[in-house]
JSON list of C-alpha atoms and ligand atoms in Angstrom, two decimals:
[
{"chain": "A", "resi": 1, "resn": "MET", "atom": "CA", "xyz": [-57.73, 16.05, 24.29]},
{"chain": "A", "resi": 2, "resn": "TYR", "atom": "CA", "xyz": [-54.54, 13.64, 24.03]},
{"chain": "A", "resi": 3, "resn": "GLY", "atom": "CA", "xyz": [-53.81, 11.29, 26.58]},
{"chain": "A", "resi": 4, "resn": "LEU", "atom": "CA", "xyz": [-50.18, 10.90, 27.79]},
{"chain": "A", "resi": 5, "resn": "ASP", "atom": "CA", "xyz": [-49.66, 7.79, 25.63]},
{"chain": "A", "resi": 6, "resn": "GLN", "atom": "CA", "xyz": [-50.74, 9.10, 22.78]},
{"chain": "A", "resi": 7, "resn": "ILE", "atom": "CA", "xyz": [-48.28, 12.33, 23.34]},
{"chain": "A", "resi": 8, "resn": "SER", "atom": "CA", "xyz": [-45.45, 9.71, 23.83]},
{"chain": "A", "resi": 9, "resn": "GLU", "atom": "CA", "xyz": [-46.41, 8.00, 20.58]},
{"chain": "A", "resi": 10, "resn": "ILE", "atom": "CA", "xyz": [-46.41, 11.28, 18.65]},
{"chain": "A", "resi": 11, "resn": "VAL", "atom": "CA", "xyz": [-43.07, 12.45, 20.15]},
{"chain": "A", "resi": 12, "resn": "ASP", "atom": "CA", "xyz": [-41.56, 9.27, 19.25]},
{"chain": "A", "resi": 13, "resn": "GLU", "atom": "CA", "xyz": [-42.83, 9.43, 15.44]},
{"chain": "A", "resi": 14, "resn": "VAL", "atom": "CA", "xyz": [-41.51, 12.83, 15.42]},
{"chain": "A", "resi": 15, "resn": "VAL", "atom": "CA", "xyz": [-38.19, 11.74, 16.73]},
{"chain": "A", "resi": 16, "resn": "ASN", "atom": "CA", "xyz": [-38.04, 8.74, 14.28]},
{"chain": "A", "resi": 17, "resn": "ARG", "atom": "CA", "xyz": [-38.77, 11.05, 11.30]},
{"chain": "A", "resi": 18, "resn": "VAL", "atom": "CA", "xyz": [-36.00, 13.44, 12.28]},
{"chain": "A", "resi": 19, "resn": "LYS", "atom": "CA", "xyz": [-33.91, 10.51, 12.95]},
{"chain": "A", "resi": 20, "resn": "GLN", "atom": "CA", "xyz": [-34.67, 9.20, 9.31]},
{"chain": "A", "resi": 21, "resn": "LYS", "atom": "CA", "xyz": [-34.01, 12.73, 7.85]},
{"chain": "A", "resi": 22, "resn": "THR", "atom": "CA", "xyz": [-30.73, 13.24, 9.39]},
{"chain": "A", "resi": 23, "resn": "ARG", "atom": "CA", "xyz": [-29.38, 9.70, 8.10]},
{"chain": "A", "resi": 24, "resn": "SER", "atom": "CA", "xyz": [-30.77, 9.75, 4.67]},
{"chain": "A", "resi": 25, "resn": "PHE", "atom": "CA", "xyz": [-29.23, 10.56, 1.22]},
{"chain": "A", "resi": 26, "resn": "GLU", "atom": "CA", "xyz": [-30.11, 10.01, -2.41]},
{"chain": "A", "resi": 27, "resn": "ILE", "atom": "CA", "xyz": [-29.71, 6.74, -4.14]},
{"chain": "A", "resi": 28, "resn": "GLU", "atom": "CA", "xyz": [-28.19, 6.26, -7.39]},
{"chain": "A", "resi": 29, "resn": "ALA", "atom": "CA", "xyz": [-28.10, 3.49, -9.83]},
{"chain": "A", "resi": 30, "resn": "SER", "atom": "CA", "xyz": [-25.20, 2.37, -11.74]},
{"chain": "A", "resi": 31, "resn": "GLY", "atom": "CA", "xyz": [-25.25, 0.65, -14.99]},
{"chain": "A", "resi": 32, "resn": "ARG", "atom": "CA", "xyz": [-22.65, -1.79, -16.43]},
{"chain": "A", "resi": 33, "resn": "HIS", "atom": "CA", "xyz": [-19.48, 0.26, -16.73]},
{"chain": "A", "resi": 34, "resn": "ILE", "atom": "CA", "xyz": [-15.79, 0.59, -17.49]},
{"chain": "A", "resi": 35, "resn": "HIS", "atom": "CA", "xyz": [-12.63, 2.35, -15.82]},
{"chain": "A", "resi": 36, "resn": "LEU", "atom": "CA", "xyz": [-9.53, 2.00, -17.75]},
{"chain": "A", "resi": 37, "resn": "CYS", "atom": "CA", "xyz": [-5.77, 2.35, -16.75]},
{"chain": "A", "resi": 38, "resn": "ARG", "atom": "CA", "xyz": [-3.79, 4.53, -19.44]},
{"chain": "A", "resi": 39, "resn": "GLU", "atom": "CA", "xyz": [-2.13, 1.50, -21.07]},
{"chain": "A", "resi": 40, "resn": "ASP", "atom": "CA", "xyz": [-5.55, 0.09, -21.68]},
{"chain": "A", "resi": 41, "resn": "ILE", "atom": "CA", "xyz": [-7.05, 3.32, -23.21]},
{"chain": "A", "resi": 42, "resn": "ASP", "atom": "CA", "xyz": [-4.17, 3.48, -25.41]},
{"chain": "A", "resi": 43, "resn": "ALA", "atom": "CA", "xyz": [-4.21, 0.06, -26.44]},
{"chain": "A", "resi": 44, "resn": "LEU", "atom": "CA", "xyz": [-7.88, 0.17, -27.05]},
{"chain": "A", "resi": 45, "resn": "PHE", "atom": "CA", "xyz": [-7.88, 3.43, -28.78]},
{"chain": "A", "resi": 46, "resn": "GLY", "atom": "CA", "xyz": [-4.39, 2.77, -30.96]},
{"chain": "A", "resi": 47, "resn": "LYS", "atom": "CA", "xyz": [-2.76, 5.95, -29.84]},
{"chain": "A", "resi": 48, "resn": "LYS", "atom": "CA", "xyz": [-0.34, 6.77, -26.91]},
{"chain": "A", "resi": 49, "resn": "GLY", "atom": "CA", "xyz": [-2.10, 9.48, -24.52]},
{"chain": "A", "resi": 50, "resn": "TYR", "atom": "CA", "xyz": [-5.58, 9.01, -26.46]},
{"chain": "A", "resi": 51, "resn": "PRO", "atom": "CA", "xyz": [-7.75, 11.65, -24.43]},
{"chain": "A", "resi": 52, "resn": "LEU", "atom": "CA", "xyz": [-11.04, 10.14, -23.31]},
{"chain": "A", "resi": 53, "resn": "THR", "atom": "CA", "xyz": [-13.71, 12.51, -24.03]},
{"chain": "A", "resi": 54, "resn": "LYS", "atom": "CA", "xyz": [-15.94, 13.90, -21.33]},
{"chain": "A", "resi": 55, "resn": "VAL", "atom": "CA", "xyz": [-19.60, 14.21, -22.01]},
{"chain": "A", "resi": 56, "resn": "LYS", "atom": "CA", "xyz": [-21.32, 14.27, -19.00]},
{"chain": "A", "resi": 57, "resn": "SER", "atom": "CA", "xyz": [-20.41, 15.14, -15.02]},
{"chain": "A", "resi": 58, "resn": "LEU", "atom": "CA", "xyz": [-21.55, 12.25, -12.50]},
{"chain": "A", "resi": 59, "resn": "SER", "atom": "CA", "xyz": [-22.55, 12.99, -9.14]},
{"chain": "A", "resi": 60, "resn": "GLN", "atom": "CA", "xyz": [-18.89, 12.37, -7.66]},
{"chain": "A", "resi": 61, "resn": "PRO", "atom": "CA", "xyz": [-16.42, 15.40, -8.14]},
{"chain": "A", "resi": 62, "resn": "GLY", "atom": "CA", "xyz": [-14.42, 14.89, -11.05]},
{"chain": "A", "resi": 63, "resn": "GLN", "atom": "CA", "xyz": [-15.71, 11.58, -12.32]},
{"chain": "A", "resi": 64, "resn": "PHE", "atom": "CA", "xyz": [-17.57, 11.91, -15.96]},
{"chain": "A", "resi": 65, "resn": "VAL", "atom": "CA", "xyz": [-19.21, 9.67, -18.77]},
{"chain": "A", "resi": 66, "resn": "CYS", "atom": "CA", "xyz": [-17.06, 9.46, -21.41]},
{"chain": "A", "resi": 67, "resn": "LYS", "atom": "CA", "xyz": [-18.15, 9.33, -25.49]},
{"chain": "A", "resi": 68, "resn": "GLU", "atom": "CA", "xyz": [-16.04, 6.38, -26.10]},
{"chain": "A", "resi": 69, "resn": "ARG", "atom": "CA", "xyz": [-18.02, 3.14, -25.67]},
{"chain": "A", "resi": 70, "resn": "ILE", "atom": "CA", "xyz": [-16.50, -0.50, -26.08]},
{"chain": "A", "resi": 71, "resn": "THR", "atom": "CA", "xyz": [-17.57, -4.22, -26.13]},
{"chain": "A", "resi": 72, "resn": "ILE", "atom": "CA", "xyz": [-17.36, -6.65, -23.48]},
{"chain": "A", "resi": 73, "resn": "ALA", "atom": "CA", "xyz": [-17.05, -10.22, -24.17]},
{"chain": "A", "resi": 74, "resn": "GLY", "atom": "CA", "xyz": [-17.39, -13.49, -21.76]},
{"chain": "A", "resi": 75, "resn": "PRO", "atom": "CA", "xyz": [-17.64, -16.98, -23.03]},
{"chain": "A", "resi": 76, "resn": "LYS", "atom": "CA", "xyz": [-21.61, -17.18, -23.21]},
{"chain": "A", "resi": 77, "resn": "GLY", "atom": "CA", "xyz": [-22.46, -13.63, -24.13]},
{"chain": "A", "resi": 78, "resn": "ILE", "atom": "CA", "xyz": [-21.27, -9.97, -25.08]},
{"chain": "A", "resi": 79, "resn": "PHE", "atom": "CA", "xyz": [-22.63, -6.47, -24.31]},
{"chain": "A", "resi": 80, "resn": "ARG", "atom": "CA", "xyz": [-21.95, -3.65, -26.95]},
{"chain": "A", "resi": 81, "resn": "ASN", "atom": "CA", "xyz": [-21.81, -0.04, -26.29]},
{"chain": "A", "resi": 82, "resn": "VAL", "atom": "CA", "xyz": [-20.69, -0.31, -22.39]},
{"chain": "A", "resi": 83, "resn": "VAL", "atom": "CA", "xyz": [-20.11, 3.34, -21.23]},
{"chain": "A", "resi": 84, "resn": "ILE", "atom": "CA", "xyz": [-16.55, 4.08, -20.09]},
{"chain": "A", "resi": 85, "resn": "LEU", "atom": "CA", "xyz": [-16.27, 6.36, -16.82]},
{"chain": "A", "resi": 86, "resn": "GLY", "atom": "CA", "xyz": [-13.32, 8.85, -16.54]},
{"chain": "A", "resi": 87, "resn": "PRO", "atom": "CA", "xyz": [-10.81, 9.89, -15.55]},
{"chain": "A", "resi": 88, "resn": "GLU", "atom": "CA", "xyz": [-8.35, 7.31, -16.15]},
{"chain": "A", "resi": 89, "resn": "ARG", "atom": "CA", "xyz": [-7.61, 4.95, -12.90]},
{"chain": "A", "resi": 90, "resn": "ALA", "atom": "CA", "xyz": [-4.33, 3.14, -11.88]},
{"chain": "A", "resi": 91, "resn": "ALA", "atom": "CA", "xyz": [-6.01, -0.04, -12.74]},
{"chain": "A", "resi": 92, "resn": "SER", "atom": "CA", "xyz": [-8.70, -1.03, -15.31]},
{"chain": "A", "resi": 93, "resn": "GLN", "atom": "CA", "xyz": [-11.96, -2.27, -13.77]},
{"chain": "A", "resi": 94, "resn": "VAL", "atom": "CA", "xyz": [-15.26, -3.52, -15.15]},
{"chain": "A", "resi": 95, "resn": "GLU", "atom": "CA", "xyz": [-18.54, -3.45, -13.16]},
{"chain": "A", "resi": 96, "resn": "VAL", "atom": "CA", "xyz": [-21.43, -5.49, -13.79]},
{"chain": "A", "resi": 97, "resn": "SER", "atom": "CA", "xyz": [-24.50, -6.71, -12.04]},
{"chain": "A", "resi": 98, "resn": "MET", "atom": "CA", "xyz": [-25.29, -10.38, -11.37]},
{"chain": "A", "resi": 99, "resn": "THR", "atom": "CA", "xyz": [-27.65, -10.52, -14.35]},
{"chain": "A", "resi": 100, "resn": "ASP", "atom": "CA", "xyz": [-25.06, -9.12, -16.58]},
{"chain": "A", "resi": 101, "resn": "ALA", "atom": "CA", "xyz": [-22.51, -11.74, -15.30]},
{"chain": "A", "resi": 102, "resn": "ARG", "atom": "CA", "xyz": [-24.95, -14.58, -16.08]},
{"chain": "A", "resi": 103, "resn": "GLU", "atom": "CA", "xyz": [-25.18, -13.47, -19.62]},
{"chain": "A", "resi": 104, "resn": "LEU", "atom": "CA", "xyz": [-21.68, -13.16, -19.86]},
{"chain": "A", "resi": 105, "resn": "GLY", "atom": "CA", "xyz": [-21.24, -16.59, -18.36]},
{"chain": "A", "resi": 106, "resn": "ILE", "atom": "CA", "xyz": [-18.74, -15.73, -15.89]},
{"chain": "A", "resi": 107, "resn": "ASN", "atom": "CA", "xyz": [-18.65, -16.14, -11.86]},
{"chain": "A", "resi": 108, "resn": "VAL", "atom": "CA", "xyz": [-18.19, -12.74, -10.68]},
{"chain": "A", "resi": 109, "resn": "PRO", "atom": "CA", "xyz": [-17.49, -11.60, -7.17]},
{"chain": "A", "resi": 110, "resn": "VAL", "atom": "CA", "xyz": [-18.80, -8.77, -5.16]},
{"chain": "A", "resi": 111, "resn": "ARG", "atom": "CA", "xyz": [-16.03, -6.34, -4.53]},
{"chain": "A", "resi": 112, "resn": "GLU", "atom": "CA", "xyz": [-15.47, -3.11, -3.34]},
{"chain": "A", "resi": 113, "resn": "SER", "atom": "CA", "xyz": [-14.12, -0.76, -6.24]},
{"chain": "A", "resi": 114, "resn": "GLY", "atom": "CA", "xyz": [-10.48, -1.26, -6.38]},
{"chain": "A", "resi": 115, "resn": "HIS", "atom": "CA", "xyz": [-10.45, -4.31, -4.73]},
{"chain": "A", "resi": 116, "resn": "ILE", "atom": "CA", "xyz": [-9.68, -6.84, -7.89]},
{"chain": "A", "resi": 117, "resn": "GLU", "atom": "CA", "xyz": [-7.05, -9.20, -6.52]},
{"chain": "A", "resi": 118, "resn": "GLY", "atom": "CA", "xyz": [-8.21, -12.57, -7.38]},
{"chain": "A", "resi": 119, "resn": "THR", "atom": "CA", "xyz": [-11.13, -11.42, -9.54]},
{"chain": "A", "resi": 120, "resn": "PRO", "atom": "CA", "xyz": [-11.86, -12.71, -13.36]},
{"chain": "A", "resi": 121, "resn": "GLY", "atom": "CA", "xyz": [-11.03, -10.96, -16.40]},
{"chain": "A", "resi": 122, "resn": "ILE", "atom": "CA", "xyz": [-12.87, -10.28, -19.47]},
{"chain": "A", "resi": 123, "resn": "VAL", "atom": "CA", "xyz": [-12.13, -9.28, -23.17]},
{"chain": "A", "resi": 124, "resn": "LEU", "atom": "CA", "xyz": [-12.49, -5.88, -24.14]},
{"chain": "A", "resi": 125, "resn": "ILE", "atom": "CA", "xyz": [-13.18, -4.76, -27.81]},
{"chain": "A", "resi": 126, "resn": "ASN", "atom": "CA", "xyz": [-12.94, -1.47, -29.64]},
{"chain": "A", "resi": 127, "resn": "GLY", "atom": "CA", "xyz": [-13.44, -2.21, -33.56]},
{"chain": "A", "resi": 128, "resn": "LYS", "atom": "CA", "xyz": [-10.45, -4.41, -34.49]},
{"chain": "A", "resi": 129, "resn": "ARG", "atom": "CA", "xyz": [-8.66, -3.87, -31.33]},
{"chain": "A", "resi": 130, "resn": "THR", "atom": "CA", "xyz": [-9.08, -6.17, -28.69]},
{"chain": "A", "resi": 131, "resn": "ILE", "atom": "CA", "xyz": [-7.27, -6.72, -25.05]},
{"chain": "A", "resi": 132, "resn": "LYS", "atom": "CA", "xyz": [-7.94, -9.34, -22.44]},
{"chain": "A", "resi": 133, "resn": "LEU", "atom": "CA", "xyz": [-7.86, -7.97, -19.07]},
{"chain": "A", "resi": 134, "resn": "ASP", "atom": "CA", "xyz": [-6.75, -10.65, -16.64]},
{"chain": "A", "resi": 135, "resn": "LYS", "atom": "CA", "xyz": [-8.54, -9.49, -13.78]},
{"chain": "A", "resi": 136, "resn": "GLY", "atom": "CA", "xyz": [-10.92, -6.57, -12.82]},
{"chain": "A", "resi": 137, "resn": "LEU", "atom": "CA", "xyz": [-14.34, -7.94, -13.48]},
{"chain": "A", "resi": 138, "resn": "ILE", "atom": "CA", "xyz": [-16.43, -7.48, -10.38]},
{"chain": "A", "resi": 139, "resn": "VAL", "atom": "CA", "xyz": [-20.25, -6.91, -9.13]},
{"chain": "A", "resi": 140, "resn": "ALA", "atom": "CA", "xyz": [-19.56, -3.87, -6.86]},
{"chain": "A", "resi": 141, "resn": "LYS", "atom": "CA", "xyz": [-20.49, -3.93, -3.32]},
{"chain": "A", "resi": 142, "resn": "ARG", "atom": "CA", "xyz": [-23.38, -1.55, -2.53]},
{"chain": "A", "resi": 143, "resn": "HIS", "atom": "CA", "xyz": [-21.96, 1.43, -1.00]},
{"chain": "A", "resi": 144, "resn": "VAL", "atom": "CA", "xyz": [-22.48, 5.07, 0.19]},
{"chain": "A", "resi": 145, "resn": "HIS", "atom": "CA", "xyz": [-19.91, 7.79, -0.75]},
{"chain": "A", "resi": 146, "resn": "MET", "atom": "CA", "xyz": [-20.08, 10.39, 2.10]},
{"chain": "A", "resi": 147, "resn": "THR", "atom": "CA", "xyz": [-18.15, 13.55, 2.94]},
{"chain": "A", "resi": 148, "resn": "PRO", "atom": "CA", "xyz": [-16.46, 13.73, 6.33]},
{"chain": "A", "resi": 149, "resn": "GLU", "atom": "CA", "xyz": [-19.38, 16.50, 7.44]},
{"chain": "A", "resi": 150, "resn": "ASP", "atom": "CA", "xyz": [-22.08, 14.07, 6.48]},
{"chain": "A", "resi": 151, "resn": "ALA", "atom": "CA", "xyz": [-20.34, 11.23, 8.10]},
{"chain": "A", "resi": 152, "resn": "THR", "atom": "CA", "xyz": [-20.14, 13.04, 11.55]},
{"chain": "A", "resi": 153, "resn": "GLN", "atom": "CA", "xyz": [-23.51, 14.28, 11.37]},
{"chain": "A", "resi": 154, "resn": "LYS", "atom": "CA", "xyz": [-24.89, 10.76, 10.32]},
{"chain": "A", "resi": 155, "resn": "GLN", "atom": "CA", "xyz": [-22.68, 9.09, 13.22]},
{"chain": "A", "resi": 156, "resn": "VAL", "atom": "CA", "xyz": [-20.80, 6.73, 10.90]},
{"chain": "A", "resi": 157, "resn": "LYS", "atom": "CA", "xyz": [-17.20, 6.00, 10.01]},
{"chain": "A", "resi": 158, "resn": "ASN", "atom": "CA", "xyz": [-15.17, 5.18, 6.76]},
{"chain": "A", "resi": 159, "resn": "GLY", "atom": "CA", "xyz": [-15.40, 1.26, 6.16]},
{"chain": "A", "resi": 160, "resn": "GLN", "atom": "CA", "xyz": [-18.40, 0.84, 8.32]},
{"chain": "A", "resi": 161, "resn": "ILE", "atom": "CA", "xyz": [-21.22, -1.48, 7.27]},
{"chain": "A", "resi": 162, "resn": "VAL", "atom": "CA", "xyz": [-24.65, -0.25, 7.71]},
{"chain": "A", "resi": 163, "resn": "ARG", "atom": "CA", "xyz": [-28.21, -1.39, 6.88]},
{"chain": "A", "resi": 164, "resn": "VAL", "atom": "CA", "xyz": [-30.14, 1.14, 4.44]},
{"chain": "A", "resi": 165, "resn": "LYS", "atom": "CA", "xyz": [-33.94, 1.07, 4.19]},
{"chain": "A", "resi": 166, "resn": "THR", "atom": "CA", "xyz": [-34.91, 2.66, 0.71]},
{"chain": "A", "resi": 167, "resn": "ASN", "atom": "CA", "xyz": [-37.80, 5.10, 0.18]},
{"chain": "A", "resi": 168, "resn": "THR", "atom": "CA", "xyz": [-38.83, 3.49, -3.03]},
{"chain": "A", "resi": 169, "resn": "SER", "atom": "CA", "xyz": [-42.34, 2.41, -4.89]},
{"chain": "A", "resi": 170, "resn": "ARG", "atom": "CA", "xyz": [-41.00, -1.00, -3.46]},
{"chain": "A", "resi": 171, "resn": "PRO", "atom": "CA", "xyz": [-39.18, -0.43, 0.11]},
{"chain": "A", "resi": 172, "resn": "LEU", "atom": "CA", "xyz": [-36.41, -2.70, 0.72]},
{"chain": "A", "resi": 173, "resn": "VAL", "atom": "CA", "xyz": [-33.86, -2.85, 3.50]},
{"chain": "A", "resi": 174, "resn": "PHE", "atom": "CA", "xyz": [-30.23, -3.37, 2.09]},
{"chain": "A", "resi": 175, "resn": "ASP", "atom": "CA", "xyz": [-27.94, -5.11, 4.24]},
{"chain": "A", "resi": 176, "resn": "ASP", "atom": "CA", "xyz": [-23.93, -4.87, 4.02]},
{"chain": "A", "resi": 177, "resn": "VAL", "atom": "CA", "xyz": [-23.72, -1.62, 2.76]},
{"chain": "A", "resi": 178, "resn": "VAL", "atom": "CA", "xyz": [-20.41, -0.16, 3.12]},
{"chain": "A", "resi": 179, "resn": "VAL", "atom": "CA", "xyz": [-19.77, 3.65, 3.87]},
{"chain": "A", "resi": 180, "resn": "ARG", "atom": "CA", "xyz": [-16.96, 5.33, 2.12]},
{"chain": "A", "resi": 181, "resn": "VAL", "atom": "CA", "xyz": [-15.84, 8.53, 3.34]},
{"chain": "A", "resi": 182, "resn": "SER", "atom": "CA", "xyz": [-13.71, 11.12, 1.79]},
{"chain": "A", "resi": 183, "resn": "PRO", "atom": "CA", "xyz": [-13.46, 15.00, 1.21]},
{"chain": "A", "resi": 184, "resn": "LYS", "atom": "CA", "xyz": [-13.39, 14.24, -2.44]},
{"chain": "A", "resi": 185, "resn": "PHE", "atom": "CA", "xyz": [-17.03, 12.33, -2.42]},
{"chain": "A", "resi": 186, "resn": "ALA", "atom": "CA", "xyz": [-20.52, 13.62, -2.68]},
{"chain": "A", "resi": 187, "resn": "THR", "atom": "CA", "xyz": [-22.76, 11.87, -0.44]},
{"chain": "A", "resi": 188, "resn": "TYR", "atom": "CA", "xyz": [-24.68, 9.39, -2.56]},
{"chain": "A", "resi": 189, "resn": "MET", "atom": "CA", "xyz": [-25.69, 5.81, -2.30]},
{"chain": "A", "resi": 190, "resn": "HIS", "atom": "CA", "xyz": [-24.65, 3.54, -5.27]},
{"chain": "A", "resi": 191, "resn": "ILE", "atom": "CA", "xyz": [-26.47, 0.33, -6.23]},
{"chain": "A", "resi": 192, "resn": "ASP", "atom": "CA", "xyz": [-26.73, -1.60, -9.42]},
{"chain": "A", "resi": 193, "resn": "TYR", "atom": "CA", "xyz": [-29.67, -1.98, -11.79]},
{"chain": "A", "resi": 194, "resn": "ASP", "atom": "CA", "xyz": [-30.38, -5.46, -10.18]},
{"chain": "A", "resi": 195, "resn": "GLU", "atom": "CA", "xyz": [-30.73, -3.93, -6.75]},
{"chain": "A", "resi": 196, "resn": "ALA", "atom": "CA", "xyz": [-32.35, -0.75, -7.95]},
{"chain": "A", "resi": 197, "resn": "ASN", "atom": "CA", "xyz": [-35.04, -2.91, -10.03]},
{"chain": "A", "resi": 198, "resn": "SER", "atom": "CA", "xyz": [-35.49, -4.88, -6.76]},
{"chain": "A", "resi": 199, "resn": "CYS", "atom": "CA", "xyz": [-36.69, -1.81, -4.83]},
{"chain": "A", "resi": 200, "resn": "GLY", "atom": "CA", "xyz": [-38.43, 0.15, -7.70]},
{"chain": "A", "resi": 201, "resn": "LEU", "atom": "CA", "xyz": [-36.13, 3.12, -7.48]},
{"chain": "A", "resi": 202, "resn": "ASN", "atom": "CA", "xyz": [-36.89, 6.14, -9.23]},
{"chain": "A", "resi": 203, "resn": "LYS", "atom": "CA", "xyz": [-34.49, 9.09, -10.05]},
{"chain": "A", "resi": 204, "resn": "GLY", "atom": "CA", "xyz": [-34.32, 11.32, -6.73]},
{"chain": "A", "resi": 205, "resn": "ASN", "atom": "CA", "xyz": [-35.49, 8.57, -4.42]},
{"chain": "A", "resi": 206, "resn": "GLN", "atom": "CA", "xyz": [-33.74, 8.56, -0.96]},
{"chain": "A", "resi": 207, "resn": "GLY", "atom": "CA", "xyz": [-32.53, 5.98, 1.76]},
{"chain": "A", "resi": 208, "resn": "PHE", "atom": "CA", "xyz": [-31.55, 6.28, 5.20]},
{"chain": "A", "resi": 209, "resn": "ILE", "atom": "CA", "xyz": [-29.51, 4.35, 7.70]},
{"chain": "A", "resi": 210, "resn": "ILE", "atom": "CA", "xyz": [-31.39, 2.26, 10.31]},
{"chain": "A", "resi": 211, "resn": "GLU", "atom": "CA", "xyz": [-28.70, 0.94, 12.23]},
{"chain": "B", "resi": 301, "resn": "ZN", "atom": "ZN1", "xyz": [-19.89, 4.71, -6.19]}
]
């Protein structure tokens, strides 16, 4: 027989698990990558209207991995074969981890995607073609893409900052996670490789909002 205290404990545990489940989502790790504007695509590939070649769809609708890869160069180091993600954007943006930033020798701020005012630039190289971005190098702020339906169900709003606990081999609570809500999104959390390794992320692992 269970006593009242034990029953109450079991009920709490069940309520907690349901809460976790309703506020959870898959976490994906993003490696360093590049978004390019039309002008920069044309300059790097030497042809007006050069079409980026899609090789794989990403979880966010309409976003894809391109066959084209280029080199990014900082004062202290370079990375070759950096993937370009399509489609083209209004402004070019290069996303790296803090470890990458150290290797490049550039002090890179944490920013939300698209918020590139006042960020450092970087050199992009494709064979003999080189361009210098005057801004757009960021460490992406950790974020959750969410559909409006999921935002309602999980009781969060666009732009809200939440804490997310990871169900990973080395569980971690990530603070300062921004929720971004749009009907154009699929619900996934995005972190970079530094963050993914810090929590021991494996493919398919989930996280859940704790407050
Ligand atoms: Zn994202």
